[in-house]
Short mmCIF file of C-alpha atoms in Angstrom, two decimals:
data_model
loop_
_atom_site.label_atom_id
_atom_site.label_comp_id
_atom_site.label_asym_id
_atom_site.label_seq_id
_atom_site.Cartn_x
_atom_site.Cartn_y
_atom_site.Cartn_z
CA MET A 1 274.89 73.62 120.05
CA LYS A 2 278.24 75.04 118.98
CA LEU A 3 279.54 77.95 121.04
CA PRO A 4 279.87 81.33 119.31
CA SER A 5 283.40 82.53 118.63
CA PHE A 6 285.46 84.03 121.45
CA ILE A 7 284.99 87.57 120.21
CA GLU A 8 281.24 87.04 119.74
CA ILE A 9 280.92 85.80 123.32
CA TYR A 10 283.08 88.66 124.57
CA ASN A 11 281.00 91.23 122.71
CA GLU A 12 277.65 89.79 123.83
CA LEU A 13 278.75 90.00 127.47
CA ILE A 14 279.95 93.60 127.14
CA THR A 15 276.82 94.65 125.22
CA ILE A 16 274.57 93.90 128.21
CA PRO A 17 274.74 96.79 130.74
CA THR A 18 275.32 95.45 134.27
CA ILE A 19 276.35 98.62 136.06
CA SER A 20 276.05 98.63 139.86
CA ASN A 21 275.11 101.89 141.54
CA VAL A 22 274.16 101.93 145.20
CA ALA A 23 273.00 105.56 145.23
CA ASP A 24 270.73 105.75 142.17
CA ALA A 25 268.27 102.94 141.42
CA LYS A 26 267.81 104.20 137.85
CA LEU A 27 271.51 103.63 137.20
CA ASP A 28 271.62 100.23 138.92
CA TYR A 29 271.15 97.48 136.32
CA SER A 30 270.03 93.91 136.82
CA ASN A 31 272.48 91.21 135.73
CA LYS A 32 269.69 88.76 134.91
CA LEU A 33 270.07 88.86 131.12
CA LEU A 34 273.81 88.29 131.38
CA VAL A 35 273.63 85.29 133.75
CA GLU A 36 270.86 83.78 131.62
CA LYS A 37 273.08 84.08 128.55
CA LEU A 38 275.97 82.44 130.42
CA ALA A 39 273.59 79.76 131.66
CA ASN A 40 272.50 78.91 128.10
CA TRP A 41 276.06 78.58 126.82
CA LEU A 42 277.16 76.47 129.79
CA ALA A 43 274.04 74.29 129.70
CA ASP A 44 274.80 73.52 126.05
CA LEU A 45 278.19 72.21 127.23
CA GLY A 46 276.48 69.91 129.75
CA PHE A 47 276.78 72.00 132.91
CA LYS A 48 274.08 71.82 135.56
CA ILE A 49 272.78 75.35 136.18
CA ILE A 50 271.52 77.02 139.36
CA LEU A 51 270.33 80.65 139.23
CA THR A 52 269.82 82.24 142.64
CA PRO A 53 268.18 85.62 143.31
CA ILE A 54 270.17 87.64 145.84
CA PRO A 55 268.11 89.12 148.69
CA ASN A 56 268.12 92.87 149.26
CA THR A 57 269.36 93.67 145.76
CA ARG A 58 267.69 95.19 142.72
CA ASP A 59 266.92 92.04 140.72
CA LYS A 60 270.45 90.61 140.92
CA TYR A 61 271.37 86.93 140.57
CA ASN A 62 274.20 84.49 141.15
CA LEU A 63 274.85 81.73 138.64
CA LEU A 64 276.49 78.46 139.62
CA ALA A 65 277.29 76.05 136.79
CA THR A 66 278.66 72.60 137.63
CA TYR A 67 280.04 69.86 135.42
CA SER A 68 280.63 66.55 137.18
CA ASN A 69 280.91 62.95 136.14
CA ASN A 70 280.53 61.81 139.76
CA THR A 71 277.45 61.25 141.88
CA ASN A 72 278.93 63.64 144.45
CA ASP A 73 279.44 66.94 142.65
CA THR A 74 280.29 69.02 145.71
CA LEU A 75 283.64 67.63 146.90
CA GLY A 76 286.98 68.54 145.34
CA GLY A 77 287.71 70.00 141.94
CA LEU A 78 287.96 73.62 140.89
CA LEU A 79 285.78 76.72 141.20
CA LEU A 80 286.30 79.50 138.64
CA SER A 81 284.64 82.70 139.78
CA GLY A 82 283.98 86.20 138.55
CA HIS A 83 281.57 89.07 139.14
CA THR A 84 279.08 90.12 136.50
CA ASP A 85 278.70 93.81 137.36
CA THR A 86 280.74 96.86 136.41
CA VAL A 87 281.24 100.32 137.82
CA PRO A 88 279.54 103.32 136.15
CA PHE A 89 281.47 104.99 133.34
CA ASP A 90 282.48 108.58 132.62
CA GLU A 91 280.60 109.12 129.38
CA GLY A 92 282.50 112.21 128.34
CA LEU A 93 285.90 110.60 128.84
CA TRP A 94 285.42 107.42 126.80
CA THR A 95 286.62 107.55 123.19
CA LYS A 96 285.21 104.06 122.44
CA ASP A 97 281.70 102.66 122.88
CA PRO A 98 281.67 101.21 126.43
CA PHE A 99 278.96 98.68 125.47
CA LYS A 100 280.76 97.14 122.53
CA VAL A 101 284.07 95.32 122.21
CA THR A 102 286.24 97.50 119.99
CA GLU A 103 289.45 96.02 118.60
CA PHE A 104 292.12 98.69 118.22
CA ASP A 105 295.91 98.67 118.48
CA ASN A 106 295.94 95.01 119.61
CA LYS A 107 293.56 95.74 122.48
CA TRP A 108 289.93 94.92 123.26
CA TYR A 109 288.12 97.99 124.62
CA GLY A 110 284.82 98.03 126.51
CA LEU A 111 283.27 98.41 129.96
CA GLY A 112 283.97 95.16 131.79
CA THR A 113 286.54 93.79 129.36
CA ALA A 114 289.12 93.69 132.16
CA ASP A 115 287.02 94.12 135.31
CA MET A 116 285.74 91.54 134.77
CA LYS A 117 282.89 90.26 132.61
CA GLY A 118 285.43 89.35 129.96
CA PHE A 119 286.81 86.58 132.19
CA PHE A 120 283.77 84.46 131.36
CA ALA A 121 284.64 84.66 127.66
CA PHE A 122 288.12 83.38 128.49
CA ILE A 123 286.61 80.51 130.52
CA LEU A 124 284.33 79.45 127.67
CA GLU A 125 287.20 79.67 125.21
CA SER A 126 289.32 77.40 127.42
CA LEU A 127 286.55 74.77 127.48
CA ARG A 128 286.50 74.32 123.69
CA ASP A 129 289.47 71.95 123.66
CA ILE A 130 288.71 70.05 126.88
CA ASP A 131 286.91 66.73 126.92
CA LEU A 132 284.62 67.40 129.85
CA LYS A 133 283.65 63.73 130.00
CA SER A 134 287.20 62.98 131.10
CA LEU A 135 286.90 65.07 134.29
CA THR A 136 287.33 63.03 137.45
CA LYS A 137 286.46 65.90 139.81
CA PRO A 138 283.82 68.62 139.45
CA LEU A 139 284.35 71.92 137.67
CA HIS A 140 282.27 74.82 138.97
CA ILE A 141 281.79 78.25 137.40
CA LEU A 142 280.39 81.00 139.61
CA ALA A 143 279.10 84.36 138.37
CA THR A 144 278.27 86.75 141.22
CA ALA A 145 276.29 89.97 141.62
CA ASP A 146 276.99 93.39 143.11
CA GLU A 147 280.73 93.00 143.70
CA GLU A 148 281.35 96.64 142.89
CA ILE A 149 279.14 97.97 145.68
CA THR A 150 278.16 95.49 148.43
CA MET A 151 279.62 92.09 147.41
CA ALA A 152 276.17 90.74 148.23
CA GLY A 153 276.43 87.91 145.71
CA ALA A 154 279.68 86.47 147.06
CA ALA A 155 278.56 86.92 150.67
CA TYR A 156 275.29 85.09 150.00
CA PHE A 157 277.07 82.30 148.14
CA ALA A 158 279.61 81.78 150.94
CA GLN A 159 276.81 81.64 153.50
CA HIS A 160 274.76 79.01 151.64
CA ALA A 161 277.21 77.05 149.47
CA LYS A 162 277.56 73.33 149.98
CA LEU A 163 280.65 73.07 147.77
CA GLN A 164 284.10 72.09 148.98
CA PRO A 165 286.40 72.51 145.98
CA ASP A 166 290.13 71.98 146.26
CA CYS A 167 290.83 75.46 144.88
CA THR A 168 289.02 78.64 143.85
CA ILE A 169 290.31 81.04 141.21
CA ILE A 170 288.85 84.56 141.00
CA GLY A 171 289.62 85.99 137.57
CA GLU A 172 290.17 89.64 138.46
CA PRO A 173 292.74 91.37 136.24
CA THR A 174 296.10 90.53 137.85
CA SER A 175 298.24 90.31 134.69
CA LEU A 176 298.09 86.51 135.24
CA ILE A 177 300.12 86.91 138.45
CA PRO A 178 298.64 84.93 141.37
CA ILE A 179 297.47 87.07 144.29
CA ARG A 180 297.33 85.41 147.71
CA ALA A 181 296.32 88.30 150.00
CA HIS A 182 294.73 91.72 150.04
CA LYS A 183 293.59 94.33 152.51
CA GLY A 184 290.12 94.76 153.93
CA PHE A 185 287.84 97.70 153.26
CA VAL A 186 285.83 99.71 155.81
CA SER A 187 283.85 102.75 154.70
CA ASN A 188 282.30 104.94 157.39
CA VAL A 189 279.96 107.93 157.22
CA ILE A 190 280.34 110.55 159.95
CA ARG A 191 277.45 113.00 160.20
CA ILE A 192 277.50 116.15 162.29
CA THR A 193 274.18 117.73 163.21
CA GLY A 194 274.78 121.31 164.25
CA LYS A 195 272.40 124.20 164.89
CA SER A 196 271.86 126.61 162.03
CA GLY A 197 271.38 130.34 162.33
CA HIS A 198 272.46 133.72 161.01
CA SER A 199 276.21 134.04 160.54
CA SER A 200 276.20 137.49 162.16
CA ASP A 201 275.75 135.89 165.60
CA PRO A 202 277.75 132.60 165.63
CA GLU A 203 277.26 131.99 169.35
CA LYS A 204 273.56 131.27 168.82
CA GLY A 205 274.33 128.29 166.62
CA ILE A 206 276.60 125.25 166.42
CA ASN A 207 278.61 125.19 163.21
CA ALA A 208 278.75 121.60 161.94
CA ILE A 209 281.79 122.39 159.79
CA GLU A 210 283.71 123.57 162.83
CA VAL A 211 282.78 120.40 164.73
CA MET A 212 283.86 118.35 161.71
CA HIS A 213 287.18 120.19 161.84
CA LEU A 214 287.69 118.78 165.35
CA VAL A 215 286.63 115.32 164.15
CA ILE A 216 289.14 115.40 161.28
CA GLY A 217 291.91 116.29 163.72
CA LYS A 218 291.13 113.14 165.73
CA LEU A 219 290.88 111.05 162.55
CA LEU A 220 294.35 112.14 161.46
CA GLU A 221 295.66 111.09 164.88
CA LEU A 222 294.04 107.69 164.37
CA LYS A 223 295.53 107.47 160.89
CA GLN A 224 299.01 107.89 162.35
CA LYS A 225 298.26 105.44 165.17
CA LEU A 226 297.25 102.75 162.68
CA LYS A 227 300.42 103.37 160.68
CA ASN A 228 302.61 103.13 163.79
CA GLU A 229 301.03 100.10 165.45
CA TYR A 230 300.21 97.70 162.58
CA HIS A 231 302.64 96.33 160.03
CA ASN A 232 302.75 93.60 157.41
CA ASN A 233 305.79 93.60 155.15
CA SER A 234 304.01 91.40 152.59
CA PHE A 235 302.32 94.53 151.25
CA ALA A 236 303.80 97.34 149.19
CA VAL A 237 302.00 99.71 151.58
CA PRO A 238 302.75 97.71 154.75
CA TYR A 239 300.31 99.42 157.12
CA PRO A 240 296.58 100.22 157.27
CA THR A 241 295.66 103.36 155.37
CA MET A 242 292.92 105.92 155.92
CA ASN A 243 291.42 108.16 153.25
CA LEU A 244 289.03 111.08 153.82
CA GLY A 245 287.12 110.74 150.57
CA ILE A 246 284.02 112.98 150.53
CA ILE A 247 282.97 115.95 152.64
CA LYS A 248 279.73 117.91 152.28
CA GLY A 249 278.32 120.70 154.43
CA GLY A 250 276.67 124.09 154.46
CA ASP A 251 274.40 125.89 152.05
CA ALA A 252 275.27 129.62 152.24
CA ALA A 253 278.13 131.89 153.30
CA ASN A 254 275.85 133.88 155.64
CA ARG A 255 274.31 130.88 157.40
CA ILE A 256 275.73 128.79 160.23
CA CYS A 257 276.22 125.30 158.87
CA GLY A 258 273.64 122.93 160.35
CA CYS A 259 274.86 119.68 158.83
CA CYS A 260 278.19 118.28 157.66
CA GLU A 261 278.99 114.77 156.41
CA LEU A 262 282.29 113.00 155.85
CA ILE A 263 282.77 109.64 154.08
CA MET A 264 286.08 107.91 154.71
CA ASP A 265 287.69 104.52 154.30
CA ILE A 266 290.25 102.38 156.10
CA ARG A 267 292.17 99.64 154.28
CA ALA A 268 292.88 97.07 156.98
CA LEU A 269 295.56 94.40 157.00
CA PRO A 270 294.28 90.80 156.73
CA GLU A 271 295.14 89.97 160.34
CA MET A 272 293.09 92.86 161.73
CA ASP A 273 289.56 92.36 163.07
CA ILE A 274 287.53 94.40 160.63
CA HIS A 275 284.68 95.04 163.08
CA SER A 276 286.94 96.23 165.90
CA LEU A 277 287.86 99.22 163.73
CA TYR A 278 284.37 100.63 164.27
CA ASP A 279 284.88 100.49 168.04
CA LEU A 280 288.30 102.10 167.65
CA LEU A 281 286.78 104.89 165.56
CA CYS A 282 284.09 105.50 168.17
CA GLN A 283 286.66 105.58 170.97
CA THR A 284 288.79 108.05 169.04
CA LEU A 285 285.87 110.44 168.55
CA GLN A 286 284.34 109.99 172.01
CA PRO A 287 285.87 113.18 173.53
CA ILE A 288 284.21 115.27 170.82
CA ARG A 289 280.96 113.32 171.15
CA ASN A 290 281.02 114.14 174.87
CA GLN A 291 281.54 117.81 174.03
CA TYR A 292 278.68 117.74 171.50
CA PRO A 293 276.24 115.08 172.75
CA ASN A 294 273.81 113.54 170.26
CA ARG A 295 275.30 115.53 167.38
CA ILE A 296 277.84 113.08 165.96
CA ASP A 297 276.65 109.91 164.23
CA ILE A 298 279.01 107.19 162.98
CA ALA A 299 277.73 104.52 160.57
CA TYR A 300 278.93 102.13 157.89
CA GLU A 301 278.43 103.32 154.30
CA VAL A 302 278.35 99.65 153.21
CA ASP A 303 279.04 96.45 155.11
CA PRO A 304 282.78 96.15 155.82
CA ILE A 305 284.88 93.72 153.76
CA ALA A 306 287.49 91.74 155.67
CA GLY A 307 291.04 91.31 154.49
CA TYR A 308 292.05 88.00 152.95
CA GLU A 309 295.12 85.79 153.00
CA CYS A 310 295.97 82.39 151.55
CA GLN A 311 299.04 81.18 153.42
CA HIS A 312 302.33 80.58 151.59
CA ASP A 313 302.36 76.88 152.50
CA ASN A 314 298.85 76.14 151.25
CA PRO A 315 299.10 73.19 148.79
CA ALA A 316 296.60 74.70 146.34
CA LEU A 317 298.53 77.98 146.22
CA GLN A 318 301.79 76.13 145.68
CA GLU A 319 300.25 74.18 142.80
CA VAL A 320 298.99 77.37 141.17
CA GLU A 321 302.40 79.02 141.54
CA LYS A 322 303.98 76.03 139.79
CA LEU A 323 301.42 76.04 136.98
CA VAL A 324 301.94 79.71 136.14
CA ASN A 325 305.64 79.78 137.11
CA GLN A 326 305.04 82.89 139.21
CA SER A 327 305.32 83.55 142.95
CA ALA A 328 302.14 84.85 144.53
CA GLN A 329 301.94 88.51 145.47
CA THR A 330 299.72 90.77 147.60
CA VAL A 331 297.64 93.81 146.60
CA ASN A 332 295.95 96.73 148.33
CA TYR A 333 292.57 96.59 146.54
CA SER A 334 289.66 94.34 147.61
CA THR A 335 287.98 91.39 145.89
CA GLU A 336 285.43 88.68 146.76
CA ALA A 337 288.24 86.45 148.04
CA PRO A 338 287.45 86.92 151.77
CA PHE A 339 284.07 85.26 151.16
CA LEU A 340 285.14 82.48 148.80
CA ASN A 341 288.20 81.73 150.92
CA GLN A 342 285.75 80.50 153.57
CA ILE A 343 284.84 77.65 151.21
CA ALA A 344 288.19 76.72 149.65
CA PRO A 345 291.76 78.06 149.27
CA THR A 346 291.29 81.05 147.00
CA ILE A 347 293.75 82.70 144.63
CA VAL A 348 293.05 85.81 142.56
CA LEU A 349 294.37 85.30 139.03
CA GLY A 350 293.14 86.67 135.73
CA PRO A 351 293.89 88.40 132.42
CA GLY A 352 294.38 92.13 131.99
CA SER A 353 295.82 94.77 134.26
CA ILE A 354 294.20 96.23 137.37
CA GLU A 355 295.47 99.59 136.09
CA GLN A 356 292.67 99.48 133.51
CA ALA A 357 289.92 98.78 136.05
CA HIS A 358 287.47 101.66 136.66
CA GLN A 359 289.16 103.74 133.94
CA PRO A 360 287.82 105.37 130.77
CA ASP A 361 288.59 103.24 127.69
CA GLU A 362 289.04 100.11 129.79
CA PHE A 363 290.79 97.39 127.79
CA VAL A 364 292.51 94.01 127.78
CA ASP A 365 295.56 93.49 125.62
CA MET A 366 294.92 90.85 122.97
CA SER A 367 298.17 89.11 123.90
CA TYR A 368 296.42 87.69 127.00
CA LEU A 369 294.20 85.33 124.98
CA LYS A 370 296.60 82.43 124.44
CA PRO A 371 298.30 82.46 127.88
CA THR A 372 294.97 82.84 129.71
CA LYS A 373 293.43 79.95 127.78
CA ALA A 374 296.50 77.81 128.49
CA THR A 375 296.47 78.75 132.18
CA LEU A 376 292.80 77.91 132.63
CA GLN A 377 293.23 74.59 130.84
CA LYS A 378 296.19 73.72 133.09
CA LEU A 379 294.15 74.58 136.18
CA ILE A 380 291.26 72.42 135.03
CA GLN A 381 293.59 69.54 134.21
CA ARG A 382 295.38 69.82 137.57
CA PHE A 383 292.34 70.10 139.84
CA CYS A 384 289.66 68.25 137.86
CA MET A 385 291.48 65.39 136.09
#
């Protein structure tokens, strides 16, 4: 069967809603229809298909497609990877239909065009002019689930994969600049349970907002400590950062606040032990926990994501740098690379700009089509032929 045109593939991928939403099940979409569509196209090209349901998700799946002319289809070759889900969208702020590819002003607009369902359209386009029967090493294509909330798909794949490719490329929008490292992500929820009462007699209650005020003071001390004690000049922001993102508490001006909640994140450097940050957070808040026993709870919002680094001298990274004629850089955002880097040297490299990710009227400039196709074909030729 002949593949549809590039723009038809692109549009069909964007048309299928695959929004991830951890808080609201009604707004959390399965990716099953999308991976089945990818599976059909890739099967028509001769790829062997494996669809895997991901435990503890809402009907989410990974797809692994493999083309190999060898009896051993697990060793060597190339893995091209992307996630199938998107973030929610701000309906009132979009001027284009988020579930349709709209061509305007030399750009392709739509939810997931850049981040990053569109990458699969670029992969399929690059395969049109390649004689797959000439491959001497396997080519794998991985489509993962739930990257935008838990990274459950990539974590499950890394835990169970039997592959050992020579190189993995994650097609996040990097403006076709190779990325070799990024920071980790830790999101914690701090809940204060106070004692409510009438505001006219504050001594009879425990105001959770006031306790949270003490907690925030300690957190800001920790923020400065992290900045002073950890450094990596490879990053534009060369130290761990902390952000106090959400705070909720209280229900009336004349009532002592009985509950207050803060959600925060820490962006850790790759060399930092991601789990030790929880212990450090607990130690920092211990004096206040002693003052208010059993009233301060510290938990993860989602499982922490480690930082990632592919070393400068890694042969696969050096080959990719030569192919694209660009030196690898580092970024502050997170990807699935910490998981896939456990399997093979992993580089983040894809069309479009990260500036468009998670934004209204997300788009990819049409000028990326030819260079992305050429780059993917060079990667396949280098690692699979």
